[in-house]
Amino acid sequence: MRATPESSGVRTEIEVANTNKRDATYSVRISIADGKGWNAYNRFWLQDVPPGKTGRDAAVIGSKDMGPVPQVPKIYVDEFTPLVDRK
């Protein structure tokens, strides 16, 4: 995971490697905070990641309307749920 401050929020990039023997979908909830009250979150859905491959996604989380964008954002994984195909 990577969190990079931008003028409009924090660009967050996520990667999940599928170590299962079947396709998997991952639900990952990420929070970004500055330790001073600025806090934003997003849920990523990485769908149908093939075995041995890595699913990737990115989004800008939060906004400048929330106050100054953290220059040293802290990233937290609030929830990580893998869903493996049964076929």
CSV table of C-alpha atoms in Angstrom, one decimal:
chain,number,residue,atom,x,y,z
A,1,MET,CA,0.0,0.0,0.0
A,2,ARG,CA,1.1,3.5,-0.6
A,3,ALA,CA,-0.5,6.9,0.5
A,4,THR,CA,0.7,10.0,-1.4
A,5,PRO,CA,-0.6,13.5,-0.5
A,6,GLU,CA,-2.2,15.4,-3.5
A,7,SER,CA,-3.9,18.8,-3.5
A,8,SER,CA,-7.4,17.2,-3.5
A,9,GLY,CA,-6.8,14.4,-1.0
A,10,VAL,CA,-4.5,11.4,-0.5
A,11,ARG,CA,-3.9,9.1,-3.4
A,12,THR,CA,-4.0,5.6,-2.1
A,13,GLU,CA,-2.7,2.6,-4.0
A,14,ILE,CA,-3.3,-1.0,-2.9
A,15,GLU,CA,-2.0,-4.4,-4.1
A,16,VAL,CA,-3.1,-7.9,-3.0
A,17,ALA,CA,-1.4,-11.1,-4.1
A,18,ASN,CA,-3.7,-14.1,-4.6
A,19,THR,CA,-1.9,-17.1,-3.0
A,20,ASN,CA,-4.9,-19.3,-3.3
A,21,LYS,CA,-5.4,-22.0,-5.9
A,22,ARG,CA,-8.6,-20.4,-7.3
A,23,ASP,CA,-9.7,-16.9,-8.3
A,24,ALA,CA,-10.4,-14.7,-5.4
A,25,THR,CA,-12.1,-11.4,-4.7
A,26,TYR,CA,-10.8,-9.1,-1.9
A,27,SER,CA,-12.7,-6.5,0.1
A,28,VAL,CA,-10.3,-4.1,1.8
A,29,ARG,CA,-11.3,-1.1,3.8
A,30,ILE,CA,-8.5,1.4,4.2
A,31,SER,CA,-8.4,4.5,6.5
A,32,ILE,CA,-6.0,7.4,6.0
A,33,ALA,CA,-5.3,9.7,9.0
A,34,ASP,CA,-2.9,12.4,10.1
A,35,GLY,CA,-3.1,11.8,13.9
A,36,LYS,CA,-4.6,15.2,14.4
A,37,GLY,CA,-8.3,14.6,13.4
A,38,TRP,CA,-8.1,14.3,9.6
A,39,ASN,CA,-9.5,10.9,8.8
A,40,ALA,CA,-10.9,9.4,5.6
A,41,TYR,CA,-11.7,5.9,4.4
A,42,ASN,CA,-12.5,3.9,1.3
A,43,ARG,CA,-13.4,0.3,0.5
A,44,PHE,CA,-11.6,-1.4,-2.4
A,45,TRP,CA,-13.0,-4.4,-4.3
A,46,LEU,CA,-10.3,-6.4,-6.1
A,47,GLN,CA,-12.4,-8.8,-8.1
A,48,ASP,CA,-11.5,-12.1,-9.7
A,49,VAL,CA,-7.8,-12.0,-9.1
A,50,PRO,CA,-6.3,-15.2,-10.7
A,51,PRO,CA,-4.2,-17.6,-8.7
A,52,GLY,CA,-0.6,-16.4,-8.4
A,53,LYS,CA,-1.5,-12.9,-9.7
A,54,THR,CA,-1.8,-9.5,-7.9
A,55,GLY,CA,-4.9,-7.3,-7.9
A,56,ARG,CA,-4.3,-3.5,-7.9
A,57,ASP,CA,-6.5,-0.5,-7.4
A,58,ALA,CA,-6.0,3.2,-6.6
A,59,ALA,CA,-8.2,6.1,-5.5
A,60,VAL,CA,-8.0,9.6,-4.0
A,61,ILE,CA,-9.4,9.4,-0.5
A,62,GLY,CA,-10.6,12.5,1.4
A,63,SER,CA,-10.7,16.0,0.2
A,64,LYS,CA,-9.3,19.4,0.9
A,65,ASP,CA,-12.7,20.4,2.3
A,66,MET,CA,-11.8,18.3,5.3
A,67,GLY,CA,-8.9,20.6,6.1
A,68,PRO,CA,-5.2,20.5,5.1
A,69,VAL,CA,-4.3,17.2,3.4
A,70,PRO,CA,-1.9,15.3,5.6
A,71,GLN,CA,1.7,15.6,4.3
A,72,VAL,CA,2.7,12.4,6.1
A,73,PRO,CA,-0.5,10.3,5.9
A,74,LYS,CA,-0.8,7.2,8.1
A,75,ILE,CA,-2.5,4.3,6.4
A,76,TYR,CA,-4.5,1.6,8.3
A,77,VAL,CA,-6.2,-1.6,7.1
A,78,ASP,CA,-9.5,-1.6,8.9
A,79,GLU,CA,-10.9,-4.7,7.2
A,80,PHE,CA,-9.5,-7.4,4.9
A,81,THR,CA,-11.9,-10.1,3.6
A,82,PRO,CA,-10.8,-12.6,0.9
A,83,LEU,CA,-13.6,-14.4,-0.9
A,84,VAL,CA,-12.3,-17.5,-2.8
A,85,ASP,CA,-14.2,-19.1,-5.7
A,86,ARG,CA,-15.6,-22.5,-4.8
A,87,LYS,CA,-15.7,-23.9,-8.4
